[in-house]
Short mmCIF file of C-alpha atoms in Angstrom, two decimals:
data_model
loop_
_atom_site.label_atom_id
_atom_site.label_comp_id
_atom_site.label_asym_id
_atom_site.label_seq_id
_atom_site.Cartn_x
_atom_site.Cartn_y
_atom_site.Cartn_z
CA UNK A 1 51.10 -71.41 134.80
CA UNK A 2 52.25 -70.24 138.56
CA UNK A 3 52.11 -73.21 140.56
CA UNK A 4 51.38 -73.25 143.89
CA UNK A 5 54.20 -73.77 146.80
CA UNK A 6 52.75 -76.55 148.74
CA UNK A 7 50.91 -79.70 149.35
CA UNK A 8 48.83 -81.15 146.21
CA UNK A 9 46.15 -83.06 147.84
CA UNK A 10 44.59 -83.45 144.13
CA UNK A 11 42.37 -86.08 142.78
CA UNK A 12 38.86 -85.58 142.94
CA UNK A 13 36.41 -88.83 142.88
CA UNK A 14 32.86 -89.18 142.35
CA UNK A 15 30.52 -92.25 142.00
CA UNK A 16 26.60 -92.74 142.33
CA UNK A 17 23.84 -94.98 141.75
CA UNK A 18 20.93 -93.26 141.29
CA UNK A 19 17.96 -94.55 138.68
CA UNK A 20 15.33 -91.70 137.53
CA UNK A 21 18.53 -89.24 137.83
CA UNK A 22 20.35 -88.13 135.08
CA UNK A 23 23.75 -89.76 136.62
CA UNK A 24 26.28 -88.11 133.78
CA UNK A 25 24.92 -84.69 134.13
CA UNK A 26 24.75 -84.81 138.14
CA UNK A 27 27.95 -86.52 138.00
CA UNK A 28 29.25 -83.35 135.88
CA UNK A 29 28.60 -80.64 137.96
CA UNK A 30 29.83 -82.77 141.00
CA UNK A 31 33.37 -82.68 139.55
CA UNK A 32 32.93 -79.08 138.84
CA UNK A 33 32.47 -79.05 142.65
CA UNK A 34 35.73 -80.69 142.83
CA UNK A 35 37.87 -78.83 140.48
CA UNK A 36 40.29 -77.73 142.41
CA UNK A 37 41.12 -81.31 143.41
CA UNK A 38 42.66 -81.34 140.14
CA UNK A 39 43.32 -79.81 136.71
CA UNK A 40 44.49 -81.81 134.23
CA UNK A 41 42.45 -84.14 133.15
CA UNK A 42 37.99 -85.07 133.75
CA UNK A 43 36.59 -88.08 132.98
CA UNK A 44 32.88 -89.98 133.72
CA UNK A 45 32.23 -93.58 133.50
CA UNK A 46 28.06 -94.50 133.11
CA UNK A 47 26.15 -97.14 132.61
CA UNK A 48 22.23 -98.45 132.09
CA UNK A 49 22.39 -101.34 134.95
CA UNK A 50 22.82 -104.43 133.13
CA UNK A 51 24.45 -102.59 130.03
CA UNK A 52 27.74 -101.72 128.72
CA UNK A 53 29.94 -99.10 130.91
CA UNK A 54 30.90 -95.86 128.57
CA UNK A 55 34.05 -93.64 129.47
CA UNK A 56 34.65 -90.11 127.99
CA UNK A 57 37.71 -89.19 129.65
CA UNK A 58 40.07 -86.14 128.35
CA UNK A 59 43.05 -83.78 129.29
CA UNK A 60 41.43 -80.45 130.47
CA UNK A 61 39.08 -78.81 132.44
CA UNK A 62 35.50 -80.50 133.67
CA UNK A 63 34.00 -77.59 131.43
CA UNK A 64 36.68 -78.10 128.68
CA UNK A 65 36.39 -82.11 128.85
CA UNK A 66 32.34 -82.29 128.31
CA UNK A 67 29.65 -81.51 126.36
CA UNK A 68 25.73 -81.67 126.03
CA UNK A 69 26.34 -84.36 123.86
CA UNK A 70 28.65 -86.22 126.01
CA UNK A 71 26.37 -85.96 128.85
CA UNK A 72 23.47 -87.69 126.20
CA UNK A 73 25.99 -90.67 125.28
CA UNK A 74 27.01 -90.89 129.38
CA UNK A 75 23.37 -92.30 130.14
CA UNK A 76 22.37 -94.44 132.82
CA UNK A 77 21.67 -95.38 136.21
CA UNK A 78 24.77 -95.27 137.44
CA UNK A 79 28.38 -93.37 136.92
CA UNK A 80 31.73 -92.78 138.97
CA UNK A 81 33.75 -89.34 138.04
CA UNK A 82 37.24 -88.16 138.21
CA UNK A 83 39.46 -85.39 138.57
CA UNK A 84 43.59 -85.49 137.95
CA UNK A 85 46.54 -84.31 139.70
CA UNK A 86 49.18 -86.82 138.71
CA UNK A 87 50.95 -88.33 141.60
CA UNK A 88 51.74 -91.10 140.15
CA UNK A 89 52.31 -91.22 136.84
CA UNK A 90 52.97 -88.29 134.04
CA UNK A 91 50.32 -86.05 132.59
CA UNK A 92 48.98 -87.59 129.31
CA UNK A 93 46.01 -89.03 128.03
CA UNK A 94 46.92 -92.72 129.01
CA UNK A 95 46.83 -91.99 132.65
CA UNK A 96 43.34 -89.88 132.76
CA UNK A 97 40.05 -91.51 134.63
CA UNK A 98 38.32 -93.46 135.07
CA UNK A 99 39.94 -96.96 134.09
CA UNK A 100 37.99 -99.49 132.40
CA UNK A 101 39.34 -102.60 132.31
CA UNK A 102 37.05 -105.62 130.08
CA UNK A 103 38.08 -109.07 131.52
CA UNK A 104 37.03 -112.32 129.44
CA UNK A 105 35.80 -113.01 125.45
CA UNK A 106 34.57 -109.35 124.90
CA UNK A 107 34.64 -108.02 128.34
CA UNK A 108 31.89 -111.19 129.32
CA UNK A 109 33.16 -112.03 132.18
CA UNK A 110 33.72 -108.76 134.20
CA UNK A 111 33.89 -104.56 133.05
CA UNK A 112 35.53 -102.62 135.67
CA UNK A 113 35.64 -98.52 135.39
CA UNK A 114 37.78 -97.18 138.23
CA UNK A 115 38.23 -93.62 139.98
CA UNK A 116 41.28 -93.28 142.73
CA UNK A 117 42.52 -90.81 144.92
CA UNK A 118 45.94 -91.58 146.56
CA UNK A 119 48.98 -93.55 146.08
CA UNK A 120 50.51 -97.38 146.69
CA UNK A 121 53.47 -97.74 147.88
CA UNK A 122 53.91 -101.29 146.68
CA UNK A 123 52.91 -100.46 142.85
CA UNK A 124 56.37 -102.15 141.53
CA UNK A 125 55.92 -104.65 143.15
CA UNK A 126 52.16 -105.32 141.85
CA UNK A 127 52.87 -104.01 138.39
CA UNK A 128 56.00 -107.05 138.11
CA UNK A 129 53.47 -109.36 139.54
CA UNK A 130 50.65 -108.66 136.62
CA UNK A 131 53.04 -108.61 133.99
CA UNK A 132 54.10 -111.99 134.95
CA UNK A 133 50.61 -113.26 134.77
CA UNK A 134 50.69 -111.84 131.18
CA UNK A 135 48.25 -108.71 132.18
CA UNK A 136 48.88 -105.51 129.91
CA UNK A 137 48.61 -101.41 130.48
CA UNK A 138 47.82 -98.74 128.68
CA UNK A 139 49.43 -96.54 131.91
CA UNK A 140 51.51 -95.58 133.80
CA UNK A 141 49.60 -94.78 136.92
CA UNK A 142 48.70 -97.05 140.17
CA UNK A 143 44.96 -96.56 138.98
CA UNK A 144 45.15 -99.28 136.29
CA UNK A 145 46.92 -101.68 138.45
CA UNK A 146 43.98 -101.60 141.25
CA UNK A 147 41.48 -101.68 138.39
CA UNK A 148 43.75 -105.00 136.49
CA UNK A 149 43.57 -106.69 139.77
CA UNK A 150 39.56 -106.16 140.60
CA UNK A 151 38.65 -106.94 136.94
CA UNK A 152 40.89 -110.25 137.33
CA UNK A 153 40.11 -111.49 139.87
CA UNK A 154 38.16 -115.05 139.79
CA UNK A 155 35.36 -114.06 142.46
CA UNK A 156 31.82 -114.28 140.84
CA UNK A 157 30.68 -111.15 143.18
CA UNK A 158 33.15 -107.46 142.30
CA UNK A 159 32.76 -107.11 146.43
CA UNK A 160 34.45 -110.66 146.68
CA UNK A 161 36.93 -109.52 144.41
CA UNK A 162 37.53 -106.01 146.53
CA UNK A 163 37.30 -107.99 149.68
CA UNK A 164 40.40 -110.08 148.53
CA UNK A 165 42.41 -107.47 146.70
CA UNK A 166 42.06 -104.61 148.97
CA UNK A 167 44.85 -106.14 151.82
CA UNK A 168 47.49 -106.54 148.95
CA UNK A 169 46.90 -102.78 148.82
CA UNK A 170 49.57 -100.39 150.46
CA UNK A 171 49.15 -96.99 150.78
CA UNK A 172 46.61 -94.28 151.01
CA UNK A 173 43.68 -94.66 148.73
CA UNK A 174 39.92 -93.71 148.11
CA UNK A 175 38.31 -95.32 145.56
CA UNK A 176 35.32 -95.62 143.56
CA UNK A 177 35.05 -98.44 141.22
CA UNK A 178 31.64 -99.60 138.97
CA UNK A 179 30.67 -103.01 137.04
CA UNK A 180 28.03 -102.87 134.49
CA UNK A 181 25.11 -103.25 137.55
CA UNK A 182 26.62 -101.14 140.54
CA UNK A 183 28.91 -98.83 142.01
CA UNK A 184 31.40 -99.32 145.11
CA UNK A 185 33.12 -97.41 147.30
CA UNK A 186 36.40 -98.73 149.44
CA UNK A 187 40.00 -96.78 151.07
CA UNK A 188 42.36 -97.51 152.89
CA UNK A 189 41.57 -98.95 156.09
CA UNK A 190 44.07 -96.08 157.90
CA UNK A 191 41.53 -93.60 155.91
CA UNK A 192 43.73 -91.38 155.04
CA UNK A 193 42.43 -90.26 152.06
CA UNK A 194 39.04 -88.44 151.84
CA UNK A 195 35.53 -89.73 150.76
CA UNK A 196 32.43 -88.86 152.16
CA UNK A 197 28.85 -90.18 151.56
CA UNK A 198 25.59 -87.93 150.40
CA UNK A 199 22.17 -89.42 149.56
CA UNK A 200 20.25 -88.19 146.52
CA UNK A 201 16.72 -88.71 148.08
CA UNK A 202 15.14 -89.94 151.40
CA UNK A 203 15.88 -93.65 152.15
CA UNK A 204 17.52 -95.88 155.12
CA UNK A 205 20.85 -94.51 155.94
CA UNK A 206 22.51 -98.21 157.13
CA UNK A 207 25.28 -98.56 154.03
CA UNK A 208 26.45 -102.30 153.48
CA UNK A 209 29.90 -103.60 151.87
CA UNK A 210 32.54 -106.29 152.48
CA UNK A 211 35.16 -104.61 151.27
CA UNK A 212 33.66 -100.59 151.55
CA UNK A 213 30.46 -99.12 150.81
CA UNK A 214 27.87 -100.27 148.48
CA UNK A 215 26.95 -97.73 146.61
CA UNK A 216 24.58 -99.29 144.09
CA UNK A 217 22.29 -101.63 145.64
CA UNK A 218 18.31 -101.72 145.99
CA UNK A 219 16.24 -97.96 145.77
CA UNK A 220 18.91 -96.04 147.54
CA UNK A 221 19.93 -92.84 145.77
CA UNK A 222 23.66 -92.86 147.57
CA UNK A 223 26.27 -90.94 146.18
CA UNK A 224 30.28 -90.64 147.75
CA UNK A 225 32.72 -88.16 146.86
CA UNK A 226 36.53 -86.59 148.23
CA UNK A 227 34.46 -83.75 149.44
CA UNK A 228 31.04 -82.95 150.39
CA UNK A 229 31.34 -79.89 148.08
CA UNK A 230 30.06 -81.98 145.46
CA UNK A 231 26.50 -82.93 147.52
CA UNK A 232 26.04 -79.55 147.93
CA UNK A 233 25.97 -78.81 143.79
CA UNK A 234 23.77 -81.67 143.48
CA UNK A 235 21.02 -80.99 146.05
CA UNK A 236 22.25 -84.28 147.91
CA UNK A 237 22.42 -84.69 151.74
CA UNK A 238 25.41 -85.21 153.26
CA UNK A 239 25.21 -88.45 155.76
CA UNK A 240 28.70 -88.85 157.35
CA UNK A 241 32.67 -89.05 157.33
CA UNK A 242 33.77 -85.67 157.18
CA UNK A 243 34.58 -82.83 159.87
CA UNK A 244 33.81 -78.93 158.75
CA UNK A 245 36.94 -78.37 157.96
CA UNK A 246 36.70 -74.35 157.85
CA UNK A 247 35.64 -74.44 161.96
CA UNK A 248 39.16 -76.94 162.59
CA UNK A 249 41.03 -74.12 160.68
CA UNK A 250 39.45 -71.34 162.12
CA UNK A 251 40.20 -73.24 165.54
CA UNK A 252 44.04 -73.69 164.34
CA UNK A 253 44.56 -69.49 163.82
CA UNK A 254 42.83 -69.62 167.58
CA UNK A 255 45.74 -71.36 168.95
CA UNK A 256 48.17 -70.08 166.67
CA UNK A 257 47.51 -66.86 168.44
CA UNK A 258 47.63 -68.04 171.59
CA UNK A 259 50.93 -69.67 170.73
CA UNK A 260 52.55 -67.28 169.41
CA UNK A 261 51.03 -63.44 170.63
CA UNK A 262 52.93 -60.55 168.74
CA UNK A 263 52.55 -56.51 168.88
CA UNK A 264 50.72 -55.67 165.75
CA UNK A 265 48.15 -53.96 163.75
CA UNK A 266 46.76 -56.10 160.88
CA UNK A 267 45.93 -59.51 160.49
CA UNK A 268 45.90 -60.57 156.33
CA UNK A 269 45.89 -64.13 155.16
CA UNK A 270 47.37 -65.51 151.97
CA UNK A 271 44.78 -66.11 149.72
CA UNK A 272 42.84 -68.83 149.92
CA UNK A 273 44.35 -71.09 151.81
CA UNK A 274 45.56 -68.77 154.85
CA UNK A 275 41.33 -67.28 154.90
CA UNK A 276 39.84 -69.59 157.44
CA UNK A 277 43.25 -69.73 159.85
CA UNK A 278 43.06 -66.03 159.83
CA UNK A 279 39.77 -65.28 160.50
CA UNK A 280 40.55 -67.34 163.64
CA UNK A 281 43.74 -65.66 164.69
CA UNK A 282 42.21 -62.11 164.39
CA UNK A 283 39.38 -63.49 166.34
CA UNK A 284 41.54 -64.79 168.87
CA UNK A 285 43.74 -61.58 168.74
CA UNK A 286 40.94 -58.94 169.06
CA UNK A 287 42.57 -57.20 166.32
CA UNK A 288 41.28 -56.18 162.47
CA UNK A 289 41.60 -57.96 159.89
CA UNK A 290 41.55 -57.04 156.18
CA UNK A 291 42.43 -57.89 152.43
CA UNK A 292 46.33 -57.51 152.21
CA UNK A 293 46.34 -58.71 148.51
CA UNK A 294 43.80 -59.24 145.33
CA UNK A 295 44.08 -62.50 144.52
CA UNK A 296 43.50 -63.35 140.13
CA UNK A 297 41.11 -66.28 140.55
CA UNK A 298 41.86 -67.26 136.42
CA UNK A 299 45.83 -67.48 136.54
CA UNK A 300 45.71 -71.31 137.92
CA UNK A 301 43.48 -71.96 134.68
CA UNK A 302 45.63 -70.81 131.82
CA UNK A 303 48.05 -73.04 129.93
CA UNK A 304 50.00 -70.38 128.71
CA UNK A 305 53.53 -69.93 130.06
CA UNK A 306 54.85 -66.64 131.22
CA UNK A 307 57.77 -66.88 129.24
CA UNK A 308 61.39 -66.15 130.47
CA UNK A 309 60.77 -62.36 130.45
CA UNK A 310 57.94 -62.56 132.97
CA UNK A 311 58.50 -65.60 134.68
CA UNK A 312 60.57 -63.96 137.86
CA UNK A 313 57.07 -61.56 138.06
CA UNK A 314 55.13 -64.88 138.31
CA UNK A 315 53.94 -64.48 141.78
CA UNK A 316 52.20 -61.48 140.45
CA UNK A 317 50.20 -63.23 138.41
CA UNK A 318 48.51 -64.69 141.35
CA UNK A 319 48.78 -61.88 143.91
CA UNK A 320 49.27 -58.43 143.77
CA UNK A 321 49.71 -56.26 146.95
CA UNK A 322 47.39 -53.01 147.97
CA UNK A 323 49.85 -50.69 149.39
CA UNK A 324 46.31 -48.69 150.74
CA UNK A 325 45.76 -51.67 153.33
CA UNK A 326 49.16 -52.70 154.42
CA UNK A 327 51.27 -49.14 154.25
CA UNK A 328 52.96 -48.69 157.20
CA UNK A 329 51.12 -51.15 159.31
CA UNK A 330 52.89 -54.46 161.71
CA UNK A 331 51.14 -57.70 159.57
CA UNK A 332 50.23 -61.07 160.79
CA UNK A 333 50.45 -62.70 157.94
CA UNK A 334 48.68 -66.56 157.93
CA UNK A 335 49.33 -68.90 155.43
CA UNK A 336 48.49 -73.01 156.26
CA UNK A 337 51.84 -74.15 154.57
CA UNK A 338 55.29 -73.73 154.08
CA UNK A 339 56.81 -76.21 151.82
CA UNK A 340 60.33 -74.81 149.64
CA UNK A 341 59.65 -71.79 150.79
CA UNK A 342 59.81 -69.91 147.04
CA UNK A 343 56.42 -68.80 147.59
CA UNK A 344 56.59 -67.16 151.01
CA UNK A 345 59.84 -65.61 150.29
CA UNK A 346 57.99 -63.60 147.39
CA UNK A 347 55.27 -62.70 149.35
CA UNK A 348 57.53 -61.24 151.91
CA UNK A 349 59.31 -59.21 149.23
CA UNK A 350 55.84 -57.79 148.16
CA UNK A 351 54.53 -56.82 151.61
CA UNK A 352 58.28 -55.22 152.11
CA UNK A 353 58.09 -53.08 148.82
CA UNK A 354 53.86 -52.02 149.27
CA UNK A 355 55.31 -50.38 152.64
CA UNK A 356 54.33 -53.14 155.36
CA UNK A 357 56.21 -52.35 158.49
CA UNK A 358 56.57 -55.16 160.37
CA UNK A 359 56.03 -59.12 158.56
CA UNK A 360 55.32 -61.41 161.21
CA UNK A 361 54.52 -65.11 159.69
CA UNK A 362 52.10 -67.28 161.15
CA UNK A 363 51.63 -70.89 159.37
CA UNK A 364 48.86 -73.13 160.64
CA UNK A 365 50.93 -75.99 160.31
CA UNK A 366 54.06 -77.14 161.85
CA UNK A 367 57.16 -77.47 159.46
CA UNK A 368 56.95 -80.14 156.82
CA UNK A 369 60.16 -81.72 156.90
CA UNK A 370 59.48 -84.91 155.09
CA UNK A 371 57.90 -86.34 152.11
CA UNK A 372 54.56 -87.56 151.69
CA UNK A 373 53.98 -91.07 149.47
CA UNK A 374 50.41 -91.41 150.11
CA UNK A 375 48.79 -89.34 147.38
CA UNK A 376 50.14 -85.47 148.23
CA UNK A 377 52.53 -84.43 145.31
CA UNK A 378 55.13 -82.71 147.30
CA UNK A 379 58.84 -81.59 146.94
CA UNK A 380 61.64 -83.88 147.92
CA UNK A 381 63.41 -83.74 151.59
CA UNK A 382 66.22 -81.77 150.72
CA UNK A 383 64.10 -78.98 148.83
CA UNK A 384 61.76 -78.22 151.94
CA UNK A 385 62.76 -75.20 153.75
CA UNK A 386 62.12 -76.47 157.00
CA UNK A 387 64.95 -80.07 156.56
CA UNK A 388 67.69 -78.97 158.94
CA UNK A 389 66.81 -75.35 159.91
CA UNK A 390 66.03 -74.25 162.95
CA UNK A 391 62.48 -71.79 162.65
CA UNK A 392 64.31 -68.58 163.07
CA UNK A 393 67.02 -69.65 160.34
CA UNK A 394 64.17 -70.60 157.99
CA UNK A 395 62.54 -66.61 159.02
CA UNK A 396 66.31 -65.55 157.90
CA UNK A 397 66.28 -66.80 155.12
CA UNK A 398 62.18 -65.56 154.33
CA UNK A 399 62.77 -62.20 155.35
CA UNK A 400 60.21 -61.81 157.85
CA UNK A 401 60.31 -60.35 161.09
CA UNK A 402 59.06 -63.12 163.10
CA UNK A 403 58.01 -67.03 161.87
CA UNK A 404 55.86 -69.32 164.12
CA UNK A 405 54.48 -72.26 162.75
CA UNK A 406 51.70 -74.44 164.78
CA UNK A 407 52.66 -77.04 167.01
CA UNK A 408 51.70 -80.82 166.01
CA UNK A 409 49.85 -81.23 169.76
CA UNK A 410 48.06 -77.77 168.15
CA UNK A 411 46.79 -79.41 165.25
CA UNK A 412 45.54 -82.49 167.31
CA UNK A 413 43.60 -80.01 169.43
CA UNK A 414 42.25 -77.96 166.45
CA UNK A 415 40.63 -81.25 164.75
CA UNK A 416 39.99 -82.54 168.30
CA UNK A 417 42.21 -86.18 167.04
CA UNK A 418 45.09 -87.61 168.08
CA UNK A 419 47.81 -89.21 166.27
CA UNK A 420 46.04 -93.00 166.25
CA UNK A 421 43.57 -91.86 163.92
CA UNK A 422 45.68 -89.26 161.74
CA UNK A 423 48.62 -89.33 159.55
CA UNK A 424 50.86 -86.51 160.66
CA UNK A 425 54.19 -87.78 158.60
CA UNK A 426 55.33 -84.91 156.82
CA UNK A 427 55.91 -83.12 160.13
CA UNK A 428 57.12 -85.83 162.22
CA UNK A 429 58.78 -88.31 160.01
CA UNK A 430 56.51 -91.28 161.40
CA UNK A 431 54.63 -93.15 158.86
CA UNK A 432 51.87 -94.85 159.35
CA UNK A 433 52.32 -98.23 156.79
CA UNK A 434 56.00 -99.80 156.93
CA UNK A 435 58.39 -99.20 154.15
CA UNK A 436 56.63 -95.97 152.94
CA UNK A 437 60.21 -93.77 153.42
CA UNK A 438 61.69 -96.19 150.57
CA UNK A 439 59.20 -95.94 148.06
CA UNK A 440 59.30 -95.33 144.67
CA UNK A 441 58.44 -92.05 142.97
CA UNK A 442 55.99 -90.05 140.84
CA UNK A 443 57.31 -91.56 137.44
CA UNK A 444 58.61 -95.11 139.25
CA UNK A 445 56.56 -96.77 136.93
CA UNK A 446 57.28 -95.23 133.63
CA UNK A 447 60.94 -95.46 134.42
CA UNK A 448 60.54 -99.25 134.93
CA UNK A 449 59.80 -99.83 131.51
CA UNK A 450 61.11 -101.30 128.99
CA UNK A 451 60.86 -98.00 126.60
CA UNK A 452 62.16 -95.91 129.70
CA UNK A 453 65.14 -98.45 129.62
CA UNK A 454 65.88 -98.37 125.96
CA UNK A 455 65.88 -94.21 126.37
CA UNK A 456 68.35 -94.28 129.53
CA UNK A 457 70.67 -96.64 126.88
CA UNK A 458 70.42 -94.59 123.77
CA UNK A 459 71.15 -91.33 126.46
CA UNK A 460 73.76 -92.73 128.49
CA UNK A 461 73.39 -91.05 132.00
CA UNK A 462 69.90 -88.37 130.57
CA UNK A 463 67.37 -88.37 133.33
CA UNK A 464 64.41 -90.45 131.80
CA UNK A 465 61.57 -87.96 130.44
CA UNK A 466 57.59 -89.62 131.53
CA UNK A 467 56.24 -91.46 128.61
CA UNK A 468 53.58 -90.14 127.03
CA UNK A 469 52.69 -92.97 125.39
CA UNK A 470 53.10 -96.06 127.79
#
C-alpha cells in the first residue's frame, strides 16, 4: 500500500438516536461517508432503548466489515459508528470500535459502547491508575480507558459520570459514547477535534448535556459525526459546528498567491488534497489551471504490497504524470502539506522527467516542524523536512525551482480565527494543554506491558513489536 506523506487526521465517529429509523443501516452508509477518516478497521454499536447494546466490529473496509445480515442483528433505536486510523495503539482486532465495556453482575449495573477520535496525553498515567483499582483490557488503545472510566464510574446518570470523568481527560478528543437507553456526545473543551451535529427530521434545535451533547433524549432525531459528509448520505440536516472547509482552502491558495506571485503558465494541484488551494491560487493568479496528473482512486484500498521490485515506483501507483498538460510549461504546483518530504521530492522528479519547465511549490500550510500528540499520526521531529532548514534549503533538497509555504497569520486569515480558538502546534511549537511535548507514543501503551516487558528481556536491546494480542 503507498501511504500518504502527511498528516493522518483519521478516525471517523458516528452516533444517533433516532426511533422509526433503521439506526444500523443509516449508521452504515454514514461511515461510508467517512471512509477516508480511516481504513483499517469499521465497527457499529446498536441498541433497542432499554435492551442489550450489540457490537460487530472488524478489521477492514465499512463495505468489507458489514453485511445485510449484520445490519438485521444491529437493530434498534439507537447506534454510535466508527472508523480506525490507529494513533494510539497497533492495528489488530483488540483495538477496533466501538468499546463496550459491561460494569456490574452481568453488565446490570451500566453497558457502555464507545467511539473516539483523538488522543490523551495522560493515558499512562490513567491506564496505571485502573489497573490498580483491579480494572482489565482487552487493548491497547486510549479508547478503552475513556470507556473503563465512564462504565465505572458510581454516578446513577452516564452524563454524571461524563461530567466527572471528562476533566481527568488530557488531550484532544471527540467522542461518542451510548448506554443501553441513549447516546452522548462530548470533546475536548479546546475542541480540537471535529464533530458536528445533523438532525434526522424537523424538531427544536436547543441540544442539552452536562458534560456534551445529548444525543438521545425525547422525539429528537439528532445525529453527530467528525464530518458533515456523513448528514449529507443520510438525508440529515446539518445544524452547527463546522466551517466549509473547501471556501477556507480555496481562500488559503488566494493568499498563497498573493504571498508569493511567480512568472508562470500552469497552475496543477496534487491530487486531492492540493484541489481546493489551487482552484484558489489560479483564481487569485488569473492564470489556467489544469490536471497535471491522473490520480488511481483504488491504490489506497489494496492490501497487497508492491514488493521490493516495485516499491521505488510506488508513487506511481498513486500518480502518474501527463506529459500532454505539463510539457514545457512553468507549474505552480499546490499541495496543503509537506511533512518528510519523500512524497514531494517524487513528485518533483515526475514533473522534471514529463518535461515541466519550471516547478514552483506552493504548500497551503506553513512548515510543520513539530509533532502532533492530539490524534494526527505524524512523523517524528527529526524526520520532518522542515526541523532546522531554512525554506530554500528544504526547495534544495526537493528539487524545485521555487518553495513558498503559507504563513501562520495566512492561515488565521483564511479560516477567519485566531490562535485562541485554534491549535496551530505543529507549525509553531506551542501547545495548547501542558506537558503534551513529553508524551508518550503511538504504542506507549503496549510497550508498558507486562508481555512487551517479558519480549524486551528475552530480546535484549530488540525494539518491542505492538501486541497483537493485548
Amino acid at each position: 500500500m503507498v501511504m500518504r506523506d502527511g498528516p493522518r487526521d483519521e478516525c471517523g465517529v458516528f452516533g444517533l438516536y433516532a426511533p422509526g429509523h433503521e439506526v444500523s443501516r443509516l449508521s452504515y452508509f454514514a461511515l461510508y461517508a467517512l471512509q477516508h477518516r480511516g481504513q483499517e478497521s469499521a465497527g457499529i454499536a446498536a441498541a433497542d432503548r432499554g435492551g442489550h447494546i450489540i457490537t460487530r466490529r472488524e478489521l477492514g473496509l465499512v463495505n468489507q466489515v458489514f453485511t445485510e445480515n449484520d445490519l438485521r442483528t444491529l437493530a434498534g433505536e439507537l447506534a454510535i459508528g466508527h472508523v480506525r486510523y490507529s494513533t494510539t495503539g497497533s492495528n489488530a482486532w483488540e483495538n477496533s470500535q466501538p468499546v463496550q465495556r459491561s460494569e456490574g453482575t452481568n453488565g446490570s449495573r451500566r453497558e457502555v459502547a464507545l467511539a473516539h477520535n483523538g488522543n490523551l496525553i495522560n493515558a499512562l498515567e490513567l491506564h496505571e491508575e485502573l489497573l490498580e483499582r483491579g480494572v482489565t483490557f482487552s487493548s491497547t488503545s486510549d479508547s478503552e480507558i475513556i470507556a473503563a472510566m465512564i462504565a465505572t464510574h458510581p454516578a446513577e446518570q452516564v452524563e454524571d459520570a461524563i461530567a466527572d470523568v471528562l476533566p481527568r481527560l488530557r488531550g484532544a478528543f471527540s467522542i461518542v459514547a451510548m448506554t443501553k437507553d441513549r447516546v452522548v456526545a462530548f470533546r475536548d473543551p479546546h475542541g480540537l477535534r471535529p464533530l458536528s451535529i445533523g438532525v434526522l427530521e424537523s424538531g427544536p434545535e436547543h441540544i442539552d448535556g452536562v458534560a456534551g451533547t445529548a444525543v438521545g433524549s425525547g422525539g429528537n432525531r439528532y445525529c453527530v459525526a467528525s464530518e458533515s459528509c456523513a448528514f449529507d448520505i443520510i438525508g440529515a440536516k446539518f445544524l452547527r459546528d463546522e466551517q466549509v472547509l473547501q471556501v477556507a482552502r480555496g481562500r488559503m491558495g488566494e493568499i498563497l498567491w498573493r504571498e508569493a506571485p511567480v512568472e508562470a503558465d500552469l497552475v496543477i494541484a496534487v491530487p486531492d488534497s492540493g484541489n481546493p488551494a489551487a482552484r484558489g491560487l489560479a483564481r487569485a493568479a488569473g492564470l489556467p489551471q489544469d490536471d497535471g496528473f491522473v490520480k488511481n482512486r483504488y491504490v489506497a484500498r489494496t492490501f497487497i504490497q508492491p514488493g521490493q521490485e516495485l516499491r521505488k515506483h510506488g508513487l506511481r501507483l498513486k500518480f502518474n504524470p501527463l506529459p500532454e498538460v505539463i510539457a514545457g510549461k512553468r507549474l505552480v504546483v499546490v499541495d496543503d502539506s509537506i511533512v518528510r518530504g519523500n512524497t514531494t521530492r517524487q513528485i518533483v522528479q515526475m514533473l522534471r522527467d514529463a518535461g515541466a519547465a519550471e516547478i514552483h511549490m506552493r504548500i497551503s500550510a506553513p512548515p510543520i516542524k513539530h509533532p502532533c500528540h492530539y490524534g494526527i499520526d505524524m512523523s517524528t521531529r527529526e524526520e520532518m523536512i522542515a526541523h532546522g532548514r531554512s525554506t530554500e534549503e528544504i526547495a534544495a533538497e526537493l528539487g524545485c525551482d521555487s518553495l513558498h509555504y503559507l504563513s501562520l497569520e495566512g492561515v488565521y486569515e483564511a479560516v477567519r480565527g485566531t490562535s485562541a480558538t485554534h491549535c496551530d502546534a505543529c507549525f509553531s511549537g506551542s501547545y495548547p494543554l501542558a506537558g503534551s511535548d513529553g508524551a508518550a507514543g503511538k504504542y506507549s501503551l503496549e510497550e508498558s506491558s507486562p508481555a512487551q516487558q517479558q519480549l524486551r528481556q528475552q530480546d535484549g536491546d530488540t525494539p518491542p513489536l505492538p501486541l497483537v494480542n493485548a
